[in-house]
Coordinates of C-alpha atoms in Angstrom, one line a residue:
X26 CA 266.8 318.0 277.4
X27 CA 269.9 316.1 276.5
X28 CA 270.3 314.0 273.3
X29 CA 269.1 310.6 274.4
X30 CA 271.1 308.8 271.8
X31 CA 274.3 311.0 271.8
X32 CA 276.4 308.3 273.4
X33 CA 275.2 305.9 270.8
X34 CA 276.2 308.1 267.8
X35 CA 279.5 309.3 269.1
X36 CA 282.4 307.6 270.5
X37 CA 284.8 309.1 273.2
X38 CA 287.4 311.3 271.3
X39 CA 290.0 313.8 272.8
X40 CA 291.6 316.7 270.9
X41 CA 295.1 315.9 269.4
X42 CA 298.1 317.0 271.5
X43 CA 300.8 319.0 269.8
X44 CA 303.4 316.8 268.0
X45 CA 306.1 315.4 270.3
X46 CA 309.0 316.7 268.3
X47 CA 307.5 320.3 268.6
X48 CA 306.4 320.2 272.1
X49 CA 309.6 319.1 273.8
X50 CA 311.3 322.2 272.2
X51 CA 309.3 324.4 274.5
X52 CA 307.4 324.6 277.6
X53 CA 304.0 325.3 276.3
X54 CA 300.9 323.3 277.2
X55 CA 300.5 319.9 275.5
X56 CA 296.8 320.5 274.5
X57 CA 296.0 323.4 272.2
X58 CA 292.6 324.9 272.5
X59 CA 290.0 322.2 271.0
X60 CA 287.8 322.8 268.0
X61 CA 284.3 323.7 269.1
X62 CA 282.6 321.0 267.1
X63 CA 284.5 318.2 268.8
X64 CA 283.6 319.6 272.2
X65 CA 279.9 319.9 271.6
X66 CA 280.1 316.4 270.0
X67 CA 281.6 315.0 273.1
X68 CA 279.1 316.9 275.5
X69 CA 276.3 315.3 273.6
X70 CA 277.5 312.0 274.9
X71 CA 276.3 312.8 278.4
X72 CA 273.0 311.2 279.2
X73 CA 271.9 313.4 282.0
X74 CA 271.5 310.1 284.1
X75 CA 268.8 309.9 286.6
X76 CA 271.4 309.4 289.3
X77 CA 274.6 311.2 288.0
X78 CA 277.4 309.4 289.8
X79 CA 279.8 311.9 288.4
X80 CA 278.4 314.3 291.0
X81 CA 279.8 311.7 293.8
X82 CA 283.0 311.2 292.0
X83 CA 283.7 314.9 292.2
X84 CA 284.0 316.4 295.7
X85 CA 283.0 319.7 294.6
X86 CA 279.7 318.3 293.5
X87 CA 280.1 319.9 290.1
X88 CA 276.8 320.1 288.1
X89 CA 278.4 318.1 285.2
X90 CA 275.1 317.0 283.3
X91 CA 273.9 320.7 283.3
X92 CA 276.8 322.2 281.7
X93 CA 277.6 319.4 279.4
X94 CA 274.0 320.1 277.9
X95 CA 274.7 323.8 277.8
X96 CA 277.8 323.1 275.9
X97 CA 275.9 320.7 273.5
X98 CA 273.5 323.6 272.6
X99 CA 276.4 326.2 272.4
X100 CA 275.2 328.0 275.4
X101 CA 278.8 328.8 276.6
X102 CA 277.8 331.9 278.8
X103 CA 275.3 329.8 280.8
X104 CA 277.8 326.8 280.8
X105 CA 280.4 328.9 282.7
X106 CA 277.9 330.3 285.1
X107 CA 276.8 326.7 286.0
X108 CA 280.5 325.7 286.2
X109 CA 281.6 328.5 288.3
X110 CA 278.6 327.9 290.9
X111 CA 280.6 325.0 292.4
X112 CA 284.1 325.6 291.0
X113 CA 286.1 328.7 291.7
X114 CA 288.9 327.6 289.2
X115 CA 287.9 325.2 286.4
X116 CA 291.1 326.4 284.4
X117 CA 293.1 324.6 287.1
X118 CA 290.8 321.5 287.7
X119 CA 290.4 321.1 283.9
X120 CA 294.2 320.8 283.4
X121 CA 295.5 319.3 286.7
X122 CA 292.8 317.0 288.1
X123 CA 293.0 313.3 287.1
X124 CA 289.1 313.3 286.7
X125 CA 287.4 310.9 289.3
X126 CA 284.1 312.3 287.8
X127 CA 285.1 310.3 284.6
X128 CA 285.7 307.1 286.6
X129 CA 282.3 307.5 288.1
X130 CA 280.6 308.2 284.8
X131 CA 277.7 305.8 284.0
X132 CA 279.0 305.3 280.5
X133 CA 282.1 303.7 282.1
X134 CA 280.1 300.9 283.4
X135 CA 281.4 297.4 282.0
X136 CA 284.2 298.8 280.3
X137 CA 282.3 301.5 278.4
X138 CA 283.9 304.9 277.6
X139 CA 283.0 307.9 279.8
X140 CA 282.2 311.3 278.8
X141 CA 285.3 313.5 278.4
X142 CA 284.2 315.6 281.2
X143 CA 287.4 317.2 282.0
X144 CA 288.0 318.2 278.5
X145 CA 284.7 319.8 278.2
X146 CA 285.5 321.7 281.5
X147 CA 288.6 323.2 280.5
X148 CA 287.1 324.3 277.0
X149 CA 284.2 326.1 278.9
X150 CA 286.6 328.1 280.9
X151 CA 288.9 328.6 277.9
X152 CA 286.1 330.1 276.0
X153 CA 284.8 332.1 279.0
X154 CA 288.0 334.0 279.3
X155 CA 288.3 334.5 275.6
X156 CA 284.8 335.8 275.2
X157 CA 285.1 338.0 278.3
X158 CA 282.7 336.1 280.6
X159 CA 285.0 336.1 283.5
X160 CA 284.9 339.4 285.2
X161 CA 285.1 340.6 288.9
X162 CA 281.9 340.0 290.8
X163 CA 280.3 342.8 292.8
X164 CA 280.9 342.3 296.3
X165 CA 278.5 343.3 299.3
X166 CA 279.5 346.3 301.6
X167 CA 282.3 345.5 304.0
X168 CA 281.5 343.3 306.8
X169 CA 284.5 344.9 308.8
X170 CA 285.9 341.3 309.5
X171 CA 289.4 340.5 308.5
X172 CA 290.6 337.0 307.7
X173 CA 294.2 335.7 307.0
X174 CA 294.7 333.0 304.6
X175 CA 298.2 331.4 304.9
X176 CA 299.2 329.5 301.7
X177 CA 298.1 330.5 298.2
X178 CA 297.5 327.1 296.7
X179 CA 294.0 326.1 295.4
X180 CA 292.6 325.6 299.0
X181 CA 293.7 329.0 300.1
X182 CA 292.7 330.8 297.0
X183 CA 289.3 329.2 296.9
X184 CA 288.7 330.2 300.5
X185 CA 290.0 333.7 299.8
X186 CA 287.6 334.4 296.9
X187 CA 284.6 332.9 298.7
X188 CA 285.2 335.2 301.8
X189 CA 286.0 338.2 299.8
X190 CA 282.8 337.7 297.9
X191 CA 280.9 337.6 301.1
X192 CA 282.3 341.0 302.1
X193 CA 285.1 340.2 304.5
X194 CA 288.6 341.6 304.0
X195 CA 291.0 338.7 303.1
X196 CA 294.7 338.8 303.0
X197 CA 296.6 336.0 301.5
X198 CA 300.2 335.4 302.8
X199 CA 302.6 333.5 300.7
X200 CA 306.3 332.7 301.4
X201 CA 307.3 332.4 297.8
X202 CA 307.8 335.4 295.5
X203 CA 304.6 334.9 293.6
X204 CA 301.0 333.5 294.4
X205 CA 299.9 330.1 293.4
X206 CA 301.4 327.8 295.9
X207 CA 302.6 324.4 294.3
X208 CA 300.7 325.5 291.0
X209 CA 303.2 328.2 290.4
X210 CA 306.5 326.6 290.5
X211 CA 305.8 322.9 291.4
X212 CA 303.6 322.3 288.2
X213 CA 305.5 322.5 284.8
X214 CA 304.1 325.0 282.3
X215 CA 303.5 322.1 279.9
X216 CA 300.7 321.3 282.1
X217 CA 299.8 324.7 283.3
X218 CA 300.9 327.8 281.8
X219 CA 301.0 330.5 284.3
X220 CA 299.0 332.9 282.5
X221 CA 296.0 331.0 283.9
X222 CA 297.1 331.7 287.5
X223 CA 297.7 335.4 286.8
X224 CA 294.5 336.3 285.2
X225 CA 292.5 334.7 288.0
X226 CA 294.5 336.6 290.5
X227 CA 293.7 339.7 288.7
X228 CA 289.9 339.0 289.1
X229 CA 290.3 338.2 292.7
X230 CA 292.4 341.3 293.4
X231 CA 289.7 343.5 291.7
X232 CA 287.3 341.7 294.2
X233 CA 289.3 343.0 297.1
X234 CA 291.6 340.1 297.9
X235 CA 294.9 341.4 299.2
X236 CA 298.1 339.4 298.3
X237 CA 301.2 339.5 300.2
X238 CA 304.3 337.5 298.8
X239 CA 307.7 336.8 300.2
X240 CA 306.1 336.6 303.8
X241 CA 307.1 333.6 305.7
X242 CA 304.4 333.4 308.5
X243 CA 306.2 332.3 311.7
X244 CA 309.3 334.1 310.5
X245 CA 308.5 337.5 309.1
X246 CA 305.1 337.8 310.7
X247 CA 304.4 335.8 313.8
X248 CA 301.3 333.9 314.5
X249 CA 300.5 336.3 317.5
X250 CA 300.6 339.3 315.1
X251 CA 298.0 337.4 312.7
X252 CA 295.8 336.5 315.5
X253 CA 295.7 340.1 316.7
X254 CA 295.1 341.6 313.4
X255 CA 292.5 339.1 312.1
X256 CA 289.4 337.8 313.3
X257 CA 290.2 334.3 311.9
X258 CA 293.1 332.5 310.4
X259 CA 293.1 329.8 307.7
X260 CA 296.1 327.6 307.3
X261 CA 296.5 326.1 303.8
X262 CA 300.1 325.6 303.6
X263 CA 300.0 322.4 301.6
X264 CA 301.8 318.9 302.1
X265 CA 305.3 319.7 300.8
X266 CA 307.5 317.4 302.9
X267 CA 308.9 315.2 300.5
X268 CA 309.3 311.3 301.2
X269 CA 312.9 310.3 301.4
X270 CA 314.8 307.0 301.5
X271 CA 317.8 307.8 303.9
X272 CA 318.1 304.1 304.6
X273 CA 319.1 303.2 301.0
X274 CA 322.8 302.9 300.7
X275 CA 324.5 305.7 298.6
X276 CA 321.5 308.1 299.2
X277 CA 324.2 310.9 300.2
X278 CA 325.8 310.7 296.8
X279 CA 325.7 313.8 294.6
X280 CA 323.1 313.5 291.9
X281 CA 320.6 312.0 294.1
X282 CA 317.5 314.6 294.8
X283 CA 314.0 314.8 295.8
X284 CA 311.8 315.4 292.9
X285 CA 310.7 318.9 294.0
X286 CA 314.3 319.9 294.3
X287 CA 314.5 319.4 290.6
X288 CA 311.0 320.6 289.6
X289 CA 310.9 323.9 291.4
X290 CA 314.2 325.4 290.1
X291 CA 313.4 324.3 286.6
X292 CA 310.0 326.0 286.7
X293 CA 311.4 329.1 288.1
X294 CA 314.0 328.9 285.3
X295 CA 311.2 328.9 282.8
X296 CA 309.4 331.8 284.6
X297 CA 312.5 333.9 284.7
X298 CA 313.6 333.2 281.2
X299 CA 309.9 334.3 280.1
X300 CA 310.2 337.5 282.0
X301 CA 313.6 338.3 280.5
X302 CA 312.4 337.5 277.0
X303 CA 309.9 340.5 277.5
X304 CA 312.4 342.8 279.0
X305 CA 315.6 343.5 276.9
X306 CA 317.1 345.2 279.8
X307 CA 317.2 342.0 281.9
X308 CA 320.3 340.5 282.9
X309 CA 321.4 337.0 282.2
X310 CA 319.1 334.1 283.2
X311 CA 320.8 332.0 285.9
X312 CA 320.9 328.3 285.1
X313 CA 318.9 325.8 287.0
X314 CA 320.9 324.1 289.5
X315 CA 319.8 320.4 288.8
X316 CA 319.8 320.0 285.1
X317 CA 319.2 316.7 283.3
X318 CA 320.8 317.8 280.0
X319 CA 323.0 315.0 278.6
X320 CA 322.4 312.8 281.6
X321 CA 321.1 309.3 282.0
X322 CA 318.1 310.0 284.5
X323 CA 316.4 307.5 286.8
X324 CA 313.0 308.6 288.2
X325 CA 311.7 306.6 291.1
X326 CA 308.0 306.7 291.4
X327 CA 305.0 306.2 289.2
X328 CA 302.7 309.1 290.0
X329 CA 302.0 312.7 288.7
X330 CA 305.1 314.1 290.3
X331 CA 307.3 311.3 288.5
X332 CA 305.5 312.1 285.2
X333 CA 306.3 315.8 285.8
X334 CA 309.9 315.0 286.2
X335 CA 309.9 313.0 283.1
X336 CA 308.5 315.8 281.1
X337 CA 310.9 318.4 282.4
X338 CA 313.9 315.9 281.8
X339 CA 312.8 315.6 278.1
X340 CA 312.7 319.3 277.7
X341 CA 316.1 319.7 279.4
X342 CA 317.6 317.1 277.0
X343 CA 318.3 314.2 278.9
X344 CA 320.4 311.4 277.2
X345 CA 318.1 308.6 278.6
X346 CA 315.3 308.3 281.1
X347 CA 314.0 305.3 283.1
X348 CA 311.2 305.3 285.5
X349 CA 310.8 302.9 288.3
X350 CA 307.6 301.7 289.9
X351 CA 307.5 299.5 292.9
X352 CA 304.3 298.0 291.9
X353 CA 303.5 295.5 289.1
X354 CA 302.2 297.0 285.7
X355 CA 298.5 297.9 286.2
X356 CA 295.9 296.3 283.9
X357 CA 294.9 298.5 280.8
X358 CA 291.0 298.4 281.9
X359 CA 289.3 298.4 285.2
X360 CA 289.3 295.2 287.4
X361 CA 285.6 295.2 288.5
X362 CA 286.4 292.8 291.4
X363 CA 289.2 294.9 292.7
X364 CA 287.8 298.4 291.9
X365 CA 284.1 298.2 291.1
X366 CA 282.3 301.1 289.2
X367 CA 282.2 303.9 290.4
X368 CA 285.3 304.0 292.5
X369 CA 288.7 305.1 291.3
X370 CA 290.3 302.3 289.3
X371 CA 293.9 301.0 289.5
X372 CA 294.7 301.0 285.9
X373 CA 297.9 301.9 283.7
X374 CA 297.8 305.6 283.2
X375 CA 299.9 307.1 280.4
X376 CA 300.7 310.8 280.9
X377 CA 301.7 312.8 277.8
X378 CA 305.1 312.8 279.1
X379 CA 305.4 309.0 278.4
X380 CA 304.5 309.6 274.7
X381 CA 307.6 311.7 274.5
X382 CA 309.9 308.8 275.5
X383 CA 311.6 307.0 278.2
X384 CA 311.3 303.6 279.7
X385 CA 309.0 302.3 282.5
X386 CA 310.0 299.6 284.7
X387 CA 307.5 298.0 287.0
X388 CA 307.7 295.8 290.2
X389 CA 311.3 296.9 291.0
X390 CA 312.9 298.5 294.0
X391 CA 316.3 300.2 294.6
X392 CA 318.8 298.3 296.7
X393 CA 321.7 300.9 296.3
X394 CA 322.7 304.1 294.7
X395 CA 326.3 303.2 293.4
X396 CA 329.2 305.5 293.9
X397 CA 331.5 306.7 290.9
X398 CA 334.3 306.6 293.4
X399 CA 334.2 310.5 293.7
X400 CA 331.0 310.9 295.6
X401 CA 328.8 311.1 292.5
X402 CA 326.1 308.4 291.6
X403 CA 326.9 306.5 288.6
X404 CA 324.3 303.9 288.8
X405 CA 321.2 302.5 290.4
X406 CA 321.2 298.9 291.6
X407 CA 317.7 297.4 291.5
X408 CA 316.0 294.2 291.9
X409 CA 312.4 292.7 291.1
X410 CA 310.0 292.7 294.1
X411 CA 306.7 291.4 295.2
X412 CA 304.6 293.7 297.3
X413 CA 301.9 292.4 299.9
X414 CA 299.9 294.3 302.3
X415 CA 299.8 292.6 305.9
X416 CA 297.7 294.5 308.5
X417 CA 297.9 297.7 306.5
X418 CA 301.8 297.5 306.3
X419 CA 303.6 297.1 302.8
X420 CA 305.8 294.0 302.8
X421 CA 308.5 293.9 300.1
X422 CA 310.2 290.6 299.1
X423 CA 313.1 290.7 296.6
X424 CA 313.4 288.1 293.8
X425 CA 316.7 286.4 294.2
X426 CA 319.0 286.5 291.1
X427 CA 317.1 289.5 289.6
X428 CA 319.5 292.1 290.6
X429 CA 320.9 294.5 287.9
X430 CA 322.5 298.1 287.5
X431 CA 321.0 301.0 285.5
X432 CA 323.5 303.9 284.5
X433 CA 322.4 307.0 286.2
X434 CA 324.0 310.5 286.4
X435 CA 320.8 312.0 288.0
X436 CA 318.2 310.2 290.2
X437 CA 315.0 311.9 291.2
X438 CA 312.9 310.5 294.1
X439 CA 309.2 311.0 293.4
X440 CA 307.9 308.7 296.0
X441 CA 305.1 311.0 297.6
X442 CA 304.9 313.3 300.4
X443 CA 304.9 312.8 304.2
X444 CA 302.6 315.7 305.1
X445 CA 303.1 319.4 305.8
X446 CA 306.4 320.7 306.7
X447 CA 307.7 321.2 310.2
X448 CA 307.9 325.1 310.4
X449 CA 307.9 327.7 313.0
X450 CA 304.1 328.7 312.5
X451 CA 303.0 325.3 313.9
X452 CA 304.7 325.9 317.2
X453 CA 303.5 329.5 317.5
X454 CA 299.9 328.5 316.7
X455 CA 300.4 325.6 319.2
X456 CA 299.7 322.9 316.6
X457 CA 301.2 319.4 316.2
X458 CA 301.2 317.1 313.1
X459 CA 299.4 313.9 313.6
X460 CA 300.8 310.4 312.7
X461 CA 300.1 311.1 308.9
X462 CA 302.2 314.5 309.1
X463 CA 299.0 316.7 308.8
X464 CA 296.9 318.9 311.0
X465 CA 293.8 317.8 312.4
X466 CA 290.5 319.7 312.1
X467 CA 287.3 319.7 314.2
X468 CA 283.9 319.3 312.4
X469 CA 283.8 323.0 311.9
X470 CA 287.3 323.1 310.2
X471 CA 288.9 324.7 313.3
X472 CA 292.2 323.2 314.3
X473 CA 291.7 320.8 317.4
X474 CA 294.3 322.9 319.3
X475 CA 293.7 326.3 318.5
X476 CA 290.3 328.3 318.5
X477 CA 289.9 330.7 315.5
X478 CA 292.5 328.9 313.5
X479 CA 291.1 326.8 310.6
X480 CA 292.9 324.3 308.4
X481 CA 292.1 323.1 304.9
X482 CA 293.6 321.4 301.8
X483 CA 296.5 319.3 301.8
X484 CA 297.8 320.6 305.2
X485 CA 294.8 318.8 306.6
X486 CA 294.0 316.0 304.1
X487 CA 297.6 315.0 303.1
X488 CA 298.7 315.2 299.4
X489 CA 295.5 314.8 297.4
X490 CA 293.8 316.0 294.3
X491 CA 293.2 319.6 293.4
X492 CA 289.3 319.1 293.3
X493 CA 289.7 318.1 297.0
X494 CA 291.9 321.1 297.8
X495 CA 289.2 323.5 296.3
X496 CA 286.4 321.7 297.9
X497 CA 287.9 322.0 301.3
X498 CA 288.8 325.6 300.9
X499 CA 285.2 326.4 299.9
X500 CA 284.0 324.4 303.1
X501 CA 286.4 326.0 305.4
X502 CA 285.5 329.4 303.9
X503 CA 281.8 328.7 305.0
X504 CA 282.8 327.7 308.4
X505 CA 285.0 330.8 308.7
X506 CA 282.1 332.9 307.6
X507 CA 279.7 331.4 310.3
X508 CA 282.4 331.7 312.8
X509 CA 282.8 335.6 312.3
X510 CA 279.2 336.2 312.2
X511 CA 278.7 336.7 308.4
X512 CA 275.0 337.0 307.2
X513 CA 273.5 333.8 305.6
X514 CA 275.6 330.6 304.5
X515 CA 278.3 329.9 302.1
X516 CA 278.3 326.6 300.2
X517 CA 280.3 323.9 301.9
X518 CA 280.6 320.8 299.7
X519 CA 282.6 318.5 302.0
X520 CA 283.2 317.9 305.6
X521 CA 286.7 317.4 307.3
X522 CA 285.9 313.6 307.5
X523 CA 284.7 313.3 303.9
X524 CA 286.5 310.5 301.9
X525 CA 286.5 309.6 298.2
X526 CA 284.2 306.8 296.8
X527 CA 285.4 303.6 298.0
X528 CA 284.1 300.1 298.6

């Protein structure tokens, strides 16, 4: 039984981050492993509510009160067993998920402080790996069925692990040179050190999952080949088509880039540098092609990707950084009329990168990228704006007389994603993108246009949270298991039509 007065005795506390002057000198994670007493104290704040709305905030249906109480009593082995029952990769969600479960925590009602669910989660898996609790699971005799998973992000990996544990032969195809999807090179190491991916892949390989890297399905392997060699195919290729602003004057100038064109090479540089440090015979490490060192950087966008660009620019040694947001500055606390509990609130979210420096400017829009006369960007001309929604459309109104210029040697567009990329495999499978740029699924997760071809994760939902990707991967695996005649049923936490909590 939980401590009925834990939330009265303890306030919400998070572990200290590494000091800013220290952490911006390297690429290691911002948070060190937390002290056990702190985590058990924070888990004690969980009331094990009669109706735990954190379950509804999390699409995985994580048994949050259960493993909170197990942590409270120091039962770490049982805690990871409870956590793994619904979540294949808590080491990823505990670092990368913005925690809609915390927004739905009952302690957050009327401005209260929710349980530090995300921090407890990541410390459970940290200790599970440290204590050797995470080992390959025994799998049943081979079913004789073969499944291809295209894409190795969290949706594809979750589906692959579920299907392999059901006895099917699973091959994961990844066009990049390493497994992990966007987590590998799209997420900076200060948020997710790549050893967390690698040790989970070791477990999956020992469970029978086959990984094939540097294979671009639709180019190196055709859709017809995959269909001929497998009983089912799951497409989990993500939603990596970056949103651009081609209509803005000066967009063609050198120095104006999509955010991922900056992040991916920067993260590759970190990976190659780490590998070279371990191998004295390795050659020189090539420089990243888009470097913020010594530059005045303007980041356009206010979300996760923008914060990642901010943290990378700090570590590259930018001379100054300004982050622009189209919308007004959010409030510091939930507006109950706008976003009643337990929905996800619109509030000001400070990422660790904001603690490291830079300036945030709200309620502005870019009017022009200014030429230096030689084809390079030298400034960004902005103006204050008001934003209205009319019939679902966003209407911008510029404030007269508010125009000004910001110096800029490097501009990064972190304004979201337009869906999955146009790529040969879509045509070869006979699939089309819908108006949101993603691929539709039937209620059984099969694509609407091709039998035996399933879709999950951001490729189906659009750019979303990592917990939704894992939930969709698990649900698609359950559908594939049924489609190929697997015995029994696998857990399916969501349906293709499922949506986050909303009013």
